[in-house]
C-alpha positions in Angstrom: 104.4 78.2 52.6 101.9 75.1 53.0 102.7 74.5 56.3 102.5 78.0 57.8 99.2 78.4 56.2 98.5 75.0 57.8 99.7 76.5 61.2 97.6 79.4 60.3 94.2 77.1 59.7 95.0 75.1 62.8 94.7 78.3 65.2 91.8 79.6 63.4 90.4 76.3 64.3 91.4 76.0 68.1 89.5 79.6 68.7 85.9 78.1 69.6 84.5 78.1 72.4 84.9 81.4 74.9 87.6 82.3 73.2 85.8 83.6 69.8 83.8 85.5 72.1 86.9 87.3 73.7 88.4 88.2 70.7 88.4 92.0 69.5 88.5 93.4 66.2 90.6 96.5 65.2 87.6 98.9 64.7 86.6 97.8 68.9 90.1 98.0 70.1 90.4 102.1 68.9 86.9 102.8 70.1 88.1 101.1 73.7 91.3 103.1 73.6 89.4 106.3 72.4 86.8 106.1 75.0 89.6 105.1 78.3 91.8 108.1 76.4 88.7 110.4 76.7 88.3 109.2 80.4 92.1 109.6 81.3 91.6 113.1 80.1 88.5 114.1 82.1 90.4 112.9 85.1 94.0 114.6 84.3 92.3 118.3 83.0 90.7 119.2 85.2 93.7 118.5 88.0 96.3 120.7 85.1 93.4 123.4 85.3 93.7 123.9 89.0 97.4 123.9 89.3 97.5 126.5 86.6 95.3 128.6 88.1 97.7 128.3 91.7 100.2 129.7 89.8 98.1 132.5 88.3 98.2 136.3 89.7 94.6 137.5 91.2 94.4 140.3 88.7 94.9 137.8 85.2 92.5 135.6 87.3 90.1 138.6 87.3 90.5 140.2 84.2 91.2 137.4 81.6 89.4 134.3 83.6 90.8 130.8 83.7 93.8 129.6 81.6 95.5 126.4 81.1 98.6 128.7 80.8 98.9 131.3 83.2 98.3 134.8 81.8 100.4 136.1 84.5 102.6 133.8 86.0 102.3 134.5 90.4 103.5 132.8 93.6 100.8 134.7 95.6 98.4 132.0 96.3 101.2 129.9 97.7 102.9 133.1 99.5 99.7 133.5 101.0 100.0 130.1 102.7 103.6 130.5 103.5 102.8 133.6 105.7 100.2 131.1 107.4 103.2 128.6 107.9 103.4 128.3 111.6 100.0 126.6 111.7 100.2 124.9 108.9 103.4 122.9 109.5 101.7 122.4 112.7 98.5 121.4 111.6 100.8 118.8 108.7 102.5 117.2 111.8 99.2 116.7 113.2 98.1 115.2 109.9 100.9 112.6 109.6 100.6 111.5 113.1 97.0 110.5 112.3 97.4 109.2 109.1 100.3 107.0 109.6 98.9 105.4 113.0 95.5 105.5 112.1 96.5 103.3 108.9 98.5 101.3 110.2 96.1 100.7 113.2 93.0 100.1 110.7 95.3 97.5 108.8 95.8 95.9 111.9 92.9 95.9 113.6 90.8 95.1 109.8 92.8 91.9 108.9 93.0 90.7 112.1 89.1 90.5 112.3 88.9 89.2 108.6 91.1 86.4 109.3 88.5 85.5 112.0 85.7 85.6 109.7 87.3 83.4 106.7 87.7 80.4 109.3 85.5 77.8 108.6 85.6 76.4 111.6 84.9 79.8 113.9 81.7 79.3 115.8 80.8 82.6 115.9 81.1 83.1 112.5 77.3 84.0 111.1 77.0 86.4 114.1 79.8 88.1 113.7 79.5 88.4 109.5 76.0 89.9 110.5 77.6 92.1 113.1 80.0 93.3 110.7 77.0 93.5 107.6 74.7 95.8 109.5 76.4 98.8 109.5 77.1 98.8 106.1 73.3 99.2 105.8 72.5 100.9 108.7 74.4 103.2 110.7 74.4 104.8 114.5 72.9 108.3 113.5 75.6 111.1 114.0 73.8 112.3 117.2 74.5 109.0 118.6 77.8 108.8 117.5 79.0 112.1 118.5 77.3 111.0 121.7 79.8 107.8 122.3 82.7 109.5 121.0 82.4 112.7 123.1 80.6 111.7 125.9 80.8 108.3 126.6 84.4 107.9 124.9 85.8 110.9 126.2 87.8 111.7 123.1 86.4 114.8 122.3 89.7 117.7 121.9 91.6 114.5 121.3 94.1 113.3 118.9 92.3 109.7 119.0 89.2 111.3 118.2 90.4 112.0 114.6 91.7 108.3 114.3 89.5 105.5 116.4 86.3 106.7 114.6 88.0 105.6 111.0 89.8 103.0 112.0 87.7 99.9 110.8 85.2 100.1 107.8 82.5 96.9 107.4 83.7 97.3 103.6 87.3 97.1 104.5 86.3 93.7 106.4 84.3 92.4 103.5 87.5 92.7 101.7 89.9 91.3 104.2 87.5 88.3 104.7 86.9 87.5 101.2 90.8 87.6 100.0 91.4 85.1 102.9 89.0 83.0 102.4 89.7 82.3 98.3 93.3 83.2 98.2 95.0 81.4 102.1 94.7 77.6 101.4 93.1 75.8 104.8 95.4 73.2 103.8 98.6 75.6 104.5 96.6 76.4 107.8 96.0 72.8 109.1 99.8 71.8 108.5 100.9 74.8 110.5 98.3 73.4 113.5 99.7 70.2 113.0 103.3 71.6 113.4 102.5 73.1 116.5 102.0 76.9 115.7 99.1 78.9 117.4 96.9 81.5 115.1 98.5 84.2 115.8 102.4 82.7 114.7 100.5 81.4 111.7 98.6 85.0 110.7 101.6 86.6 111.1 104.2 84.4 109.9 102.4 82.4 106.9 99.1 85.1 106.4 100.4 87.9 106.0 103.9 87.3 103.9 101.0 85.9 101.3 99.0 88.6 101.8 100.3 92.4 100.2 97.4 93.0 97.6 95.2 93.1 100.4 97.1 94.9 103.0 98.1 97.5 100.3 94.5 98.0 99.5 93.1 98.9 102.6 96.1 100.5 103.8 95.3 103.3 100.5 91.6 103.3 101.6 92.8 104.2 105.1 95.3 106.4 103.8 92.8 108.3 101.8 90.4 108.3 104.3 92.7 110.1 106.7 94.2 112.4 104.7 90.9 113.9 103.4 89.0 113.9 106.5 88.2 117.0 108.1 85.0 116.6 109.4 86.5 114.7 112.4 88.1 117.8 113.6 85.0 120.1 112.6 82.8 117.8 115.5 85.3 116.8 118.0 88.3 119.2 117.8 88.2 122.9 119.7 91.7 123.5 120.2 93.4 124.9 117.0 96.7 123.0 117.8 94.8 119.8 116.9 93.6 120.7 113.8 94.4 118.6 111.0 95.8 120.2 107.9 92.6 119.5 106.0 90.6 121.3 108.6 93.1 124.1 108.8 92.6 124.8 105.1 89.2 124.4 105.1 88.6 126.9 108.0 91.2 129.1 105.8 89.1 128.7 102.7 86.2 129.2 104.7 87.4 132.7 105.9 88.2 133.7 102.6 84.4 133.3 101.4 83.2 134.9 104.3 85.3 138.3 103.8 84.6 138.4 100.0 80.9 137.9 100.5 80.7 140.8 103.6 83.5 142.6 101.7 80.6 145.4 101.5 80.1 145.7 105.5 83.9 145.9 106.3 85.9 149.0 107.1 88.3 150.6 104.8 91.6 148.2 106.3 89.8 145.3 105.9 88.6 146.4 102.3 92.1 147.0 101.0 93.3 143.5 103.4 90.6 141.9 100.7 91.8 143.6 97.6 95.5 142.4 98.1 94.4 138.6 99.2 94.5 136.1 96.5 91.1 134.7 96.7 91.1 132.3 93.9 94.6 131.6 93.5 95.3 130.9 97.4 91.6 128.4 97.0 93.8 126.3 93.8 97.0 126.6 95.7 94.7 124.8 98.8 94.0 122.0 96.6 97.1 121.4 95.4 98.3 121.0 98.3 96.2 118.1 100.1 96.6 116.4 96.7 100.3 116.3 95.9 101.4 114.2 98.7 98.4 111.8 97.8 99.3 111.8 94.1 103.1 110.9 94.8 102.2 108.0 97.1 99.6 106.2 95.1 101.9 105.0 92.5 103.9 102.9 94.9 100.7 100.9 96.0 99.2 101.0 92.3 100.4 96.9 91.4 99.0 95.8 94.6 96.1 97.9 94.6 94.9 96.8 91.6 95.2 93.4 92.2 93.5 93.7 95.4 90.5 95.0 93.9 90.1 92.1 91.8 89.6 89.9 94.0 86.6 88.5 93.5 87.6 88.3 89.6 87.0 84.7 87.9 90.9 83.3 87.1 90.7 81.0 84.2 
């Protein structure tokens, strides 16, 4: 009994320093968890609320408002879509196409260029990091940029008009540059220059094996980035077959709004086309839909992901 209250005293004793400061006492440790519960929640309702309301019928939405628990349990919304499934599986493939080369593009292109900037020894160094620094301050304008894209470009009714324009992000760089430069020893460099190997054997054989918090981290910002975007196709896209599926539902969504706010001025066809369409339920069913393939995919870059966001953390 002596000795373990010995034992006790002793580690009593060795908490000085930083690490009485870092200790947290019960009452602060079920405040934290409250609050981050609290948080969770915000985040997770509101998604529940929508997905509910997908699966509602338009007259419970109508009558009874929205419900956690469908009132009347309906397929309409999604039916709704289905009989719009010709350009929406078209619009998905056009979707995938640019998400899956433009991210994989962007992670090339933005670690390639961040290598460059963590190398001491680069002369051009200071320009480029100012080259790179400006635009996340400044930026073109958009007439400009619809200018070089469209005009000078010539991408405009292109596929490569959805993806070049996204393809490298300043903050991306900043990123890339920074987890090189603290993370890649220059000692592991120099002994693969003194072994004979050129940069690019040595980014891609030694860099990047080292390097998956990073590449995992951009590649979800690029992955978000693409999947969400639909004002690419609203600027440069007229053709319909290269419309990405965001823009297609967005147009859809748009349409809807338009016929339920002019419902008044239509004829009695289009009155009775409005009646039968499920207007907030098809809207839900919308969202659910560019969210669910998002949703299953970010778990299997969560560990690197957060580890690549900390990496400007202090390491003790």
């Amino acid at each position: 009994m002596n000795s373990a209250k010995q034992i006790q005293k002793m580690n009593k004793n060795e908490l000085t320093g930083f690490d009485r400061f870092n200790r947290i006492s019960k009452s602060a440790n079920i405040v934290l968890n409250l609050i981050f519960i609290l948080m969770a929640l915000a985040c997770i309702v509101p998604v529940l609320l929508v997905v509910a309301i997908s699966f509602s019928a338009e007259t419970s939405i109508t009558e009874y408002g929205y419900h956690f628990i469908p009132k009347i349990f309906s397929l309409e919304g999604y039916t709704f879509l289905i009989s719009q499934s010709k350009m929406i599986v078209r619009a998905l493939g056009v979707s995938l196409f640019v998400t899956v080369v433009g991210t994989a593009l962007g992670v090339l292109l933005t670690t390639l260029m961040g290598y460059v900037l963590s190398r001491p020894g680069y002369k051009l160094n200071g320009f480029l990091t100012m080259v790179v620094f400006i635009p996340m301050v400044f930026n073109g304008g958009l007439v400009s940029t619809y200018y070089v894209i469209s005009q000078l470009l010539g991408l405009k009714n292109s596929v490569w008009a959805l993806i070049l324009p996204l393809c490298v992000s300043s903050f991306n760089v900043v990123i890339c540059r920074t987890f090189f430069t603290t993370t890649v020893p220059e000692s592991l460099i120099e002994s693969a220059k003194m072994d004979g190997a050129s940069q690019l054997i040595i980014f891609s054989r030694i860099v990047l094996p080292i390097s998956k918090p990073v590449l995992a981290t951009i590649g979800l910002f690029l992955c978000f980035s693409y999947w969400n975007d639909w004002y690419q196709s609203m600027l440069y896209i007229e053709d319909a077959k290269l419309y990405s599926l965001q823009a297609l539902l967005n147009a859809i969504l748009t349409n809807i709004q338009m016929l339920a706010k002019n419902a008044a001025t239509m004829g009695l066809g289009a009155a009775e086309m409005l009646a039968q369409m499920p207007q907030e339920a098809a809207r839900m069913a919308i969202v659910v839909i560019i969210v669910a393939p998002i949703a299953c995919a970010y778990p299997f870059f969560q560990k690197y992901f957060i580890s690549g966001l900390t990496l400007g953390a202090v390491k003790g």
